[in-house]
Short mmCIF file of C-alpha atoms in Angstrom, two decimals:
data_model
loop_
_atom_site.label_atom_id
_atom_site.label_comp_id
_atom_site.label_asym_id
_atom_site.label_seq_id
_atom_site.Cartn_x
_atom_site.Cartn_y
_atom_site.Cartn_z
CA UNK A 1 -6.91 23.28 -15.01
CA UNK A 2 -7.28 19.86 -14.32
CA UNK A 3 -3.34 19.00 -15.89
CA UNK A 4 -2.33 21.81 -13.52
CA UNK A 5 -3.79 20.46 -10.52
CA UNK A 6 -3.23 16.51 -11.40
CA UNK A 7 0.52 17.54 -12.00
CA UNK A 8 0.84 19.41 -8.85
CA UNK A 9 -1.04 16.70 -6.78
CA UNK A 10 1.84 14.32 -8.31
CA UNK A 11 4.71 16.49 -7.54
CA UNK A 12 3.02 16.77 -4.10
CA UNK A 13 2.98 12.75 -3.66
CA UNK A 14 6.46 12.26 -5.42
CA UNK A 15 7.82 14.58 -2.47
CA UNK A 16 5.69 12.48 0.28
CA UNK A 17 7.29 8.88 -1.71
CA UNK A 18 10.76 10.23 -0.97
CA UNK A 19 10.49 11.33 2.19
CA UNK A 20 8.84 8.18 3.74
CA UNK A 21 11.71 6.81 1.48
CA UNK A 22 14.24 8.30 3.47
CA UNK A 23 12.49 7.58 6.73
CA UNK A 24 13.14 3.95 6.06
CA UNK A 25 16.64 4.13 4.99
CA UNK A 26 17.08 6.56 8.66
CA UNK A 27 14.98 3.40 10.27
CA UNK A 28 16.90 0.81 9.60
CA UNK A 29 20.19 2.40 9.38
CA UNK A 30 19.35 3.41 13.09
CA UNK A 31 17.91 -0.38 13.93
CA UNK A 32 21.30 -1.69 12.72
CA UNK A 33 23.24 0.76 14.83
CA UNK A 34 21.18 -0.08 17.94
CA UNK A 35 22.01 -3.48 17.27
CA UNK A 36 25.95 -2.71 16.64
CA UNK A 37 25.95 -0.69 19.86
CA UNK A 38 23.94 -3.26 22.16
CA UNK A 39 26.71 -6.20 20.86
CA UNK A 40 29.40 -3.35 20.98
CA UNK A 41 28.90 -2.98 24.72
CA UNK A 42 27.88 -6.92 25.20
CA UNK A 43 30.37 -9.94 24.17
CA UNK A 44 31.90 -7.90 21.61
CA UNK A 45 33.03 -5.66 24.07
CA UNK A 46 34.06 -8.41 26.34
CA UNK A 47 35.53 -10.49 23.77
CA UNK A 48 37.60 -7.21 22.18
CA UNK A 49 37.36 -4.45 23.74
CA UNK A 50 39.41 -2.54 22.04
CA UNK A 51 38.06 -2.85 18.66
CA UNK A 52 34.56 -2.28 20.57
CA UNK A 53 35.61 1.16 22.30
CA UNK A 54 37.19 2.14 18.57
CA UNK A 55 33.48 1.75 17.22
CA UNK A 56 32.05 3.42 19.78
CA UNK A 57 34.14 6.15 19.29
CA UNK A 58 33.22 6.51 15.76
CA UNK A 59 29.48 7.05 17.16
CA UNK A 60 28.33 3.31 16.27
CA UNK A 61 24.80 3.64 17.10
CA UNK A 62 21.18 4.56 17.18
CA UNK A 63 20.61 7.75 15.10
CA UNK A 64 19.75 10.31 17.56
CA UNK A 65 16.12 11.57 17.32
CA UNK A 66 14.94 9.16 14.74
CA UNK A 67 11.66 8.71 16.13
CA UNK A 68 10.78 12.91 16.16
CA UNK A 69 12.40 12.75 12.37
CA UNK A 70 9.89 9.99 11.68
CA UNK A 71 7.13 11.53 13.14
CA UNK A 72 7.84 14.96 11.43
CA UNK A 73 8.29 13.22 7.94
CA UNK A 74 5.25 10.61 8.24
CA UNK A 75 3.55 13.50 9.29
CA UNK A 76 4.44 15.67 6.03
CA UNK A 77 4.10 12.53 3.27
CA UNK A 78 0.17 11.84 4.51
CA UNK A 79 -0.43 15.40 3.79
CA UNK A 80 1.71 14.85 0.46
CA UNK A 81 -0.38 12.01 -0.58
CA UNK A 82 -4.29 13.54 0.05
CA UNK A 83 -4.05 15.89 -3.01
CA UNK A 84 -3.42 12.81 -5.32
CA UNK A 85 -5.88 10.92 -3.26
CA UNK A 86 -8.47 13.77 -3.81
CA UNK A 87 -8.16 14.39 -7.49
CA UNK A 88 -8.16 10.93 -8.22
CA UNK A 89 -10.86 9.95 -6.10
CA UNK A 90 -9.19 7.29 -4.46
CA UNK A 91 -11.30 7.87 -0.83
CA UNK A 92 -12.94 4.43 -0.07
CA UNK A 93 -15.82 4.53 -0.92
CA UNK A 94 -18.82 1.85 -0.13
CA UNK A 95 -21.36 2.12 -2.77
CA UNK A 96 -23.78 -0.79 -2.07
CA UNK A 97 -27.37 1.10 -2.40
CA UNK A 98 -26.22 4.35 -4.78
CA UNK A 99 -24.54 1.22 -7.42
CA UNK A 100 -28.55 0.98 -8.83
CA UNK A 101 -29.64 4.64 -8.25
CA UNK A 102 -30.14 6.58 -11.22
CA UNK A 103 -26.28 8.51 -12.68
CA UNK A 104 -28.52 11.72 -11.97
CA UNK A 105 -28.95 10.80 -8.01
CA UNK A 106 -25.29 9.63 -8.22
CA UNK A 107 -23.94 12.74 -9.48
CA UNK A 108 -25.95 15.11 -6.61
CA UNK A 109 -24.58 12.59 -4.10
CA UNK A 110 -20.99 13.12 -5.14
CA UNK A 111 -21.54 16.62 -4.98
CA UNK A 112 -22.11 16.42 -1.98
CA UNK A 113 -19.56 14.25 -0.52
CA UNK A 114 -17.00 16.29 -2.65
CA UNK A 115 -18.43 19.62 -1.00
CA UNK A 116 -18.13 18.40 2.47
CA UNK A 117 -14.74 17.17 1.51
CA UNK A 118 -13.70 20.25 0.44
CA UNK A 119 -15.31 21.94 3.74
CA UNK A 120 -13.50 19.63 5.86
CA UNK A 121 -10.23 19.79 4.30
CA UNK A 122 -10.21 23.68 4.21
CA UNK A 123 -10.88 23.35 8.00
CA UNK A 124 -8.04 20.79 8.50
CA UNK A 125 -5.74 23.34 6.14
CA UNK A 126 -6.82 26.28 8.10
CA UNK A 127 -6.55 24.78 11.90
CA UNK A 128 -3.46 23.30 11.14
CA UNK A 129 -1.96 26.74 10.10
CA UNK A 130 -3.24 28.04 13.50
CA UNK A 131 -1.22 25.25 15.26
CA UNK A 132 2.13 26.26 13.25
CA UNK A 133 1.62 29.84 14.14
CA UNK A 134 1.12 28.52 18.06
CA UNK A 135 3.59 26.34 18.05
CA UNK A 136 6.39 29.14 16.06
CA UNK A 137 4.68 32.13 18.78
CA UNK A 138 5.95 29.64 22.04
CA UNK A 139 9.37 28.47 20.22
CA UNK A 140 8.31 24.53 20.50
CA UNK A 141 11.14 22.15 19.57
CA UNK A 142 11.69 19.00 19.85
CA UNK A 143 13.53 16.97 22.60
CA UNK A 144 16.46 15.51 21.31
CA UNK A 145 17.53 17.57 18.26
CA UNK A 146 15.59 20.55 19.28
CA UNK A 147 14.46 21.50 15.98
CA UNK A 148 11.38 23.98 15.89
CA UNK A 149 8.16 21.69 15.74
CA UNK A 150 6.20 24.27 13.24
CA UNK A 151 9.01 23.39 10.82
CA UNK A 152 7.27 19.88 10.55
CA UNK A 153 3.90 21.73 10.90
CA UNK A 154 4.69 23.79 7.64
CA UNK A 155 5.82 21.23 5.68
CA UNK A 156 2.43 19.29 6.63
CA UNK A 157 0.49 22.35 5.62
CA UNK A 158 2.09 22.49 1.82
CA UNK A 159 0.45 19.54 1.31
CA UNK A 160 -2.92 20.54 3.74
CA UNK A 161 -3.51 23.48 1.50
CA UNK A 162 -2.96 21.97 -1.93
CA UNK A 163 -5.29 19.09 -1.24
CA UNK A 164 -7.80 21.92 -0.09
CA UNK A 165 -7.04 23.64 -2.98
CA UNK A 166 -7.90 20.46 -5.32
CA UNK A 167 -11.13 19.51 -2.80
CA UNK A 168 -12.28 22.86 -3.78
CA UNK A 169 -11.87 22.44 -7.82
CA UNK A 170 -13.05 18.75 -7.63
CA UNK A 171 -16.62 20.22 -5.79
CA UNK A 172 -16.71 22.98 -8.37
CA UNK A 173 -15.99 20.20 -11.24
CA UNK A 174 -19.14 18.30 -9.49
CA UNK A 175 -21.29 21.00 -9.67
CA UNK A 176 -20.55 21.51 -13.21
CA UNK A 177 -21.47 17.79 -13.71
CA UNK A 178 -24.64 18.17 -12.13
CA UNK A 179 -25.55 21.09 -14.07
CA UNK A 180 -24.53 19.67 -17.40
CA UNK A 181 -25.80 15.97 -16.75
CA UNK A 182 -22.33 14.26 -17.62
CA UNK A 183 -19.31 13.34 -16.00
CA UNK A 184 -16.09 15.52 -16.39
CA UNK A 185 -13.93 14.29 -14.11
CA UNK A 186 -14.35 10.24 -13.57
CA UNK A 187 -15.59 8.59 -9.93
CA UNK A 188 -13.73 5.74 -10.67
CA UNK A 189 -10.65 5.56 -8.27
CA UNK A 190 -7.59 6.28 -10.52
CA UNK A 191 -8.94 6.80 -14.09
CA UNK A 192 -8.03 10.16 -14.84
CA UNK A 193 -4.37 9.78 -13.80
#
């Protein structure tokens, strides 16, 4: 089960990384297009009006709705990285006070933390699902591109559901660890990958 959860988390993180890479390319193209558009309307337009008009007719300029795509893509990417963060104990932690405690107490504390994480992440996935249904029922669309907003919710929901499932799994493993008195999943970030 752990291998399946880890592989699913990795695959989701790869998807998130690909989306972020595409967003970076999109932003770069849009910024260059916006700069060229300004130049074509500015001094290039006054020096070489024919070239300027030709380039502007080709559509040189910023990508229409780039910020809408970035907003939806970044939301997906955040939720795409959460499953890997959850399965690999990658969340930030401060263990100044717990470092000197016995391992048994640390296991119980980790169980409590992971149960709370599971409850919160399941709640987030549920609320995201409700938000998606709401946006779908009202037919909300983005301003410029007019794509349905619920698409972004649905993409983010895929990562949120996987995170909730993995959080539930991790909490279960932590309960078994407490009962057995041995570590199954590492509590050190990234060691199980």
